[in-house]
Amino acid sequence: MTDAPRTAPGPVAAADVTVDGTGLLCVALLLRLRAAIAEVEPGTVVQVIATDPAAPLDLPAWCHMTGHHYLGAVHEGPDGSVHALRLSADARPTRPDAPWRADRPSADTER
């Protein structure tokens, strides 16, 4: 068995937006990702550069939670990975300060 970098099977659409999370833990990476896609149109392909070893688990989980489409790892190697996702028109909103949590209206906004 070799340690060759893994890539996603089949072609992945070219990125419309790239989010560089080099050197960031997933918490900061998700904050950066959420901010970067806040005003981006549904259907946009986003590539995320990550060096946190948890990213290959956290990014698909975040996409599942939000409703965005995780397209897979474009590249995985010893220095990090690149992941692709497609933004969904019906994505579930997340909290600006905690994008790993659903954004639910507070009691103040429900009145």
CSV table of C-alpha atoms in Angstrom, one decimal:
chain,number,residue,atom,x,y,z
A,1,MET,CA,0.0,0.0,0.0
A,2,THR,CA,1.3,3.5,-0.9
A,3,ASP,CA,0.9,6.8,0.7
A,4,ALA,CA,0.0,8.5,-2.6
A,5,PRO,CA,-2.5,11.4,-2.4
A,6,ARG,CA,-6.1,10.4,-2.9
A,7,THR,CA,-8.4,12.3,-5.3
A,8,ALA,CA,-12.1,12.2,-5.8
A,9,PRO,CA,-13.3,9.6,-8.2
A,10,GLY,CA,-14.4,11.2,-11.5
A,11,PRO,CA,-14.2,14.8,-12.4
A,12,VAL,CA,-15.3,17.5,-9.9
A,13,ALA,CA,-16.5,20.8,-11.3
A,14,ALA,CA,-14.1,23.7,-11.3
A,15,ALA,CA,-14.3,25.9,-8.3
A,16,ASP,CA,-16.1,29.2,-8.5
A,17,VAL,CA,-14.9,30.1,-5.0
A,18,THR,CA,-11.9,28.9,-3.1
A,19,VAL,CA,-11.6,29.2,0.7
A,20,ASP,CA,-8.1,28.8,2.1
A,21,GLY,CA,-8.1,27.3,5.5
A,22,THR,CA,-4.4,26.5,5.6
A,23,GLY,CA,-3.2,26.5,9.2
A,24,LEU,CA,-6.7,26.7,10.6
A,25,LEU,CA,-8.5,24.3,12.9
A,26,CYS,CA,-11.9,23.2,11.7
A,27,VAL,CA,-13.7,25.7,14.0
A,28,ALA,CA,-11.9,28.6,12.4
A,29,LEU,CA,-12.2,27.0,9.0
A,30,LEU,CA,-16.0,26.7,9.3
A,31,LEU,CA,-16.2,30.4,10.4
A,32,ARG,CA,-14.2,31.4,7.4
A,33,LEU,CA,-16.2,29.2,5.1
A,34,ARG,CA,-19.6,30.4,6.4
A,35,ALA,CA,-18.4,34.1,5.9
A,36,ALA,CA,-17.1,33.4,2.4
A,37,ILE,CA,-20.3,31.8,1.1
A,38,ALA,CA,-22.8,34.2,2.9
A,39,GLU,CA,-23.6,36.1,-0.3
A,40,VAL,CA,-22.8,33.4,-2.9
A,41,GLU,CA,-25.4,32.1,-5.2
A,42,PRO,CA,-26.8,28.5,-4.9
A,43,GLY,CA,-25.2,26.1,-7.3
A,44,THR,CA,-21.7,27.6,-6.8
A,45,VAL,CA,-18.9,25.2,-6.4
A,46,VAL,CA,-16.6,25.9,-3.5
A,47,GLN,CA,-13.2,24.4,-2.9
A,48,VAL,CA,-11.9,24.4,0.6
A,49,ILE,CA,-8.2,24.0,1.3
A,50,ALA,CA,-7.6,22.4,4.7
A,51,THR,CA,-4.7,21.3,6.8
A,52,ASP,CA,-6.6,20.2,9.9
A,53,PRO,CA,-6.6,16.4,9.9
A,54,ALA,CA,-10.3,16.5,11.1
A,55,ALA,CA,-11.4,18.4,7.9
A,56,PRO,CA,-12.1,15.2,5.9
A,57,LEU,CA,-14.7,14.3,8.6
A,58,ASP,CA,-16.0,17.7,9.6
A,59,LEU,CA,-16.6,19.2,6.1
A,60,PRO,CA,-19.0,16.3,5.0
A,61,ALA,CA,-20.7,16.4,8.4
A,62,TRP,CA,-21.2,20.2,8.1
A,63,CYS,CA,-22.6,19.8,4.5
A,64,HIS,CA,-25.0,17.2,5.8
A,65,MET,CA,-26.1,19.4,8.6
A,66,THR,CA,-26.6,22.5,6.4
A,67,GLY,CA,-27.9,20.8,3.3
A,68,HIS,CA,-25.1,21.8,1.0
A,69,HIS,CA,-23.8,19.1,-1.3
A,70,TYR,CA,-20.4,17.6,-0.4
A,71,LEU,CA,-18.7,16.6,-3.7
A,72,GLY,CA,-15.7,14.9,-2.2
A,73,ALA,CA,-12.0,15.3,-1.7
A,74,VAL,CA,-10.3,16.7,-4.7
A,75,HIS,CA,-6.9,16.1,-3.3
A,76,GLU,CA,-5.6,14.6,-0.1
A,77,GLY,CA,-1.9,14.5,0.8
A,78,PRO,CA,0.4,14.7,3.7
A,79,ASP,CA,0.3,18.6,3.7
A,80,GLY,CA,-3.5,18.9,3.7
A,81,SER,CA,-6.5,18.3,1.5
A,82,VAL,CA,-8.8,20.1,-0.9
A,83,HIS,CA,-12.6,19.5,-0.7
A,84,ALA,CA,-15.3,20.5,-3.0
A,85,LEU,CA,-18.9,21.3,-2.2
A,86,ARG,CA,-21.9,22.8,-4.1
A,87,LEU,CA,-24.0,25.4,-2.4
A,88,SER,CA,-27.7,24.4,-2.0
A,89,ALA,CA,-30.6,26.8,-2.6
A,90,ASP,CA,-32.4,25.3,0.4
A,91,ALA,CA,-29.5,25.2,2.8
A,92,ARG,CA,-30.3,25.4,6.5
A,93,PRO,CA,-28.9,28.6,8.1
A,94,THR,CA,-26.2,28.4,10.8
A,95,ARG,CA,-25.2,30.8,13.5
A,96,PRO,CA,-22.6,33.4,12.4
A,97,ASP,CA,-20.6,32.8,15.5
A,98,ALA,CA,-21.0,29.0,15.5
A,99,PRO,CA,-21.5,27.7,12.0
A,100,TRP,CA,-21.7,24.1,13.4
A,101,ARG,CA,-25.0,25.0,15.1
A,102,ALA,CA,-28.4,25.7,13.4
A,103,ASP,CA,-29.5,29.3,13.4
A,104,ARG,CA,-32.8,29.3,15.3
A,105,PRO,CA,-34.8,32.4,16.0
A,106,SER,CA,-34.3,33.8,19.5
A,107,ALA,CA,-37.3,34.5,21.8
A,108,ASP,CA,-36.8,38.2,21.0
A,109,THR,CA,-37.3,37.8,17.3
A,110,GLU,CA,-40.4,35.6,17.6
A,111,ARG,CA,-42.4,38.3,19.3
